[in-house]
XYZ file of C-alpha atoms in Angstrom:
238
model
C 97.431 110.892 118.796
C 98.247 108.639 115.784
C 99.330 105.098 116.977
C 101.997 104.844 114.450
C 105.262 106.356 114.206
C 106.852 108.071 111.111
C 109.596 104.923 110.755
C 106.564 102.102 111.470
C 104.712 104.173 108.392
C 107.773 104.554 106.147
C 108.297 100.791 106.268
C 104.836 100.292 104.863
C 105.967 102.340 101.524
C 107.256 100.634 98.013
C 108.025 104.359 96.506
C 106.948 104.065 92.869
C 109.411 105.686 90.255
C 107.346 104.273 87.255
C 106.037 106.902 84.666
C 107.175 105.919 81.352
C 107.541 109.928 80.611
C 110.662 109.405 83.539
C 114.223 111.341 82.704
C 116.775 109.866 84.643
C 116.923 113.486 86.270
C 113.219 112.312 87.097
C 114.145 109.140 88.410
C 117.223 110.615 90.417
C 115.136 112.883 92.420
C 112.330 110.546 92.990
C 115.137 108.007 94.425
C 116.468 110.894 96.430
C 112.988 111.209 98.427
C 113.021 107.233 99.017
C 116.283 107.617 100.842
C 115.461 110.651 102.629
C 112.401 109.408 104.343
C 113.772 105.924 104.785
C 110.523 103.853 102.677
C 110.953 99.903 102.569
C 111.924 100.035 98.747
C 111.111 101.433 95.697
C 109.403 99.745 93.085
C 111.462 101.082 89.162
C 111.198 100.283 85.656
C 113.278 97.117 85.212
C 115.716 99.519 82.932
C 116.187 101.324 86.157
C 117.166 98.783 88.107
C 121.280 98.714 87.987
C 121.475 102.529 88.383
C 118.410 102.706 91.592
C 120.599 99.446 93.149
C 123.812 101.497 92.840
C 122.343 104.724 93.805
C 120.706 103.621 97.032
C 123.834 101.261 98.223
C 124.035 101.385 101.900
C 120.631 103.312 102.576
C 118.471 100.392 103.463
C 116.579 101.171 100.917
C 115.411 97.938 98.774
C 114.826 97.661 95.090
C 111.803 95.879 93.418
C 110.819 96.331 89.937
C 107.292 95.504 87.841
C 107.161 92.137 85.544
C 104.360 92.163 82.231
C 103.708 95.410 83.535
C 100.974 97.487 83.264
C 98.690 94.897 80.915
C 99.785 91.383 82.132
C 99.496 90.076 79.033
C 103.141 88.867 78.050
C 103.130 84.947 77.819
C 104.880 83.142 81.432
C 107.649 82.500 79.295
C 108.875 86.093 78.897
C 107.540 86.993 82.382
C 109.656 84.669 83.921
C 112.616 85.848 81.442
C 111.833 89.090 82.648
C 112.084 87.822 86.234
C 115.616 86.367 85.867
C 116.864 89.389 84.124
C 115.455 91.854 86.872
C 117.138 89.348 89.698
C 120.364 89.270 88.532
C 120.132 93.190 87.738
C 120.231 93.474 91.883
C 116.520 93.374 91.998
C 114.973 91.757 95.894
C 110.870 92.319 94.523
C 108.944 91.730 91.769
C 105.361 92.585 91.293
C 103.918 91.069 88.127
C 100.604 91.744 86.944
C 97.940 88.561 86.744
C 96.995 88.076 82.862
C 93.982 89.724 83.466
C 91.980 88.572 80.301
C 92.441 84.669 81.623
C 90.964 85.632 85.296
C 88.168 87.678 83.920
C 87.916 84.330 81.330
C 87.824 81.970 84.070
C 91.109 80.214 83.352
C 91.856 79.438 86.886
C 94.838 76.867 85.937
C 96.551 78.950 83.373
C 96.738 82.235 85.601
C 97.826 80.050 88.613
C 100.786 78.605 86.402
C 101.694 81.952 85.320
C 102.345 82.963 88.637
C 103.823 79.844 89.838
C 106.395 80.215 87.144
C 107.492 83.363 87.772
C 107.066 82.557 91.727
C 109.694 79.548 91.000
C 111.959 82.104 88.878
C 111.882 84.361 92.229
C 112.610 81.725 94.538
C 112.840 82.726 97.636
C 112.458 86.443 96.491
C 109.237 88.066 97.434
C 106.356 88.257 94.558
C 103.534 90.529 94.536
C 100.591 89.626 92.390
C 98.821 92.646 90.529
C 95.172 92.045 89.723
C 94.563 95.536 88.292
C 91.112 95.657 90.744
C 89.539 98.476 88.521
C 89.071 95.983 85.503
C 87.536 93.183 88.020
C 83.920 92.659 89.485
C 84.020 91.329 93.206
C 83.791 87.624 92.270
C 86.693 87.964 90.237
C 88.658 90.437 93.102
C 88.411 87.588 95.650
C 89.056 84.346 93.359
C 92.322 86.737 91.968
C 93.217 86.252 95.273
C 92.892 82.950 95.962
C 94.699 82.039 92.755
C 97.824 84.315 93.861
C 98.169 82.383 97.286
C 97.432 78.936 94.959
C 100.561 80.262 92.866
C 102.636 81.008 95.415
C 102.884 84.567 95.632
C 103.953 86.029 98.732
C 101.548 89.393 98.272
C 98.158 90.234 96.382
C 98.128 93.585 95.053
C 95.826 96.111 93.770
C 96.226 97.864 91.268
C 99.918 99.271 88.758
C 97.900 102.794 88.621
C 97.623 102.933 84.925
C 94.459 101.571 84.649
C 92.310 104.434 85.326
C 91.345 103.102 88.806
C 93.670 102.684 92.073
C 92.583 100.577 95.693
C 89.580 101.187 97.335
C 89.126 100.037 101.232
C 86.410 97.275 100.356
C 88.488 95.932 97.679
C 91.737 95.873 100.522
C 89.491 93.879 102.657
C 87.929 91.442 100.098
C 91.129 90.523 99.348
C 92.397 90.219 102.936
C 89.370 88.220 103.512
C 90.340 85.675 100.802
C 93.845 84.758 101.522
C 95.665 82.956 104.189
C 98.013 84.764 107.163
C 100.390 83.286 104.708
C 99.661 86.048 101.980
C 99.795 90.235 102.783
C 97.797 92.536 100.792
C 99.640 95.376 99.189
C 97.275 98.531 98.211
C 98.400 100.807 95.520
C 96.939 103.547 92.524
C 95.381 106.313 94.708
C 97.179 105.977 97.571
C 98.718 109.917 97.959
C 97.297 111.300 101.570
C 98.357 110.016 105.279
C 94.130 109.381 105.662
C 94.618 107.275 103.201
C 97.151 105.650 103.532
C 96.023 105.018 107.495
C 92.721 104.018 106.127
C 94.566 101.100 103.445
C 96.510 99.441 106.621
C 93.166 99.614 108.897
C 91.181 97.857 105.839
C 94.388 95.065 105.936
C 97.129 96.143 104.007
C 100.943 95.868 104.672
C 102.198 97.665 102.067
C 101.846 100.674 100.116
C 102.835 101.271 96.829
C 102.767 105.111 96.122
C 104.809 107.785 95.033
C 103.558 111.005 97.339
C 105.683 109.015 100.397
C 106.929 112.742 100.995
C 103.268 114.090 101.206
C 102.619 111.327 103.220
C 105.299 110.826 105.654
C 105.613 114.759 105.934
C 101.618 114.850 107.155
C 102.633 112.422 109.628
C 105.533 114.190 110.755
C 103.869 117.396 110.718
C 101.060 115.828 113.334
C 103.524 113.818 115.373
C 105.409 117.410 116.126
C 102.130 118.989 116.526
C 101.556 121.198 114.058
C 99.231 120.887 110.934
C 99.114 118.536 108.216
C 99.639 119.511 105.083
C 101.077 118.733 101.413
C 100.153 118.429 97.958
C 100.988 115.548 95.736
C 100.411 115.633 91.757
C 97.047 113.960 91.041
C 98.382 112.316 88.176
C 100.784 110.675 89.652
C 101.028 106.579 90.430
């Protein structure tokens, strides 16, 4: 028997709604699923935001949104612009990528700045570092880290799933391993099974960013009422 239950797992799940391809028909029914199997929050293009915040009133559902997203590379002064705007658009998250270029450079100060900007523009707001993991050797996976607690940053994250790459369970634990209690880990890109997703919290995760939450939650449920697991989830997807 799984020792989790189906509302312990759902809390684990940002629900991503953040294809670029996205109608708001798309984005509609992909809000629909986060409210009908009760995730933490969903994670929406920052255009998104006023319309997810107004659609999910009253559901529990949070909203969180992506900042320099997918590459990083917009300067701290437009990441933090992007910050405000998002905050005062009703968004409670932000997960900004790290400028991935200065980590992979060795500019330790400048990408801890970056972050601590934004961090300050988020207050007491929580902020989810990206390092895009796929794009970074080990060395670089675990000092990422360190710089993200350095900045601030409430969560270390893996991956925005446009990279060609998504979390592995090593890279979940290096960066568990290299942060304070003070820090969670959030695993995303890949993430579309229960196994998985079981696996991701065992390595040290907290949070999941994904969007097959109804593959996932419905697996569990499925076991939990003893039948079989099953569901499919587009392979494409975030």
């Amino acid at each position: 028997m799984l020792e989790i239950t189906e509302a312990q797992l759902a809390a684990t799940i940002d629900h991503a709604i953040l294809k670029p391809e996205f109608t708001r028909a798309d984005v509609d029914a992909e809000l629909s699923i986060a409210r009908e199997w009760g995730v933490f929050s969903v994670c929406v293009r920052p255009s998104d935001i006023p319309h997810a915040v107004d659609q999910l009133a009253g559901s529990g559902v949070a909203v969180g949104t992506v900042i320099g997203f997918p590459h990083g590379t917009t300067s701290t002064a437009a990441k933090v612009a992007e910050a405000r705007a998002a905050i005062e658009a009703g968004a409670t998250e932000l997960d900004m990528v790290v400028n991935i270029g200065w980590l992979r450079s060795g500019f330790d100060d400048a990408v801890v700045e970056d972050i601590r900007a934004v961090k300050d523009a988020a207050g007491s707001l929580v902020l989810k570092v990206i390092l895009e993991t796929s794009l970074l050797d080990e060395e670089q996976i675990a000092r990422g880290s360190r710089l993200t607690e350095a900045g601030g940053a409430d969560f270390v994250k893996t991956s925005t799933g446009f990279a060609g790459g998504g979390a592995t369970v090593p890279h979940v634990r290096l960066m568990r391993e290299n942060v304070s209690d003070a820090v969670q880990v959030k695993a995303s890109g890949g993430v579309r099974s229960l196994a998985t997703a079981l696996e991701m919290l065992d390595a040290g995760a907290t949070r999941l960013g994904t969007s097959g939450s109804a593959t996932i939650l419905g697996e569990l449920r499925s076991i939990l009422a003893g039948g079989t697991a099953a569901g499919r989830v587009d392979e494409s997807s975030y």
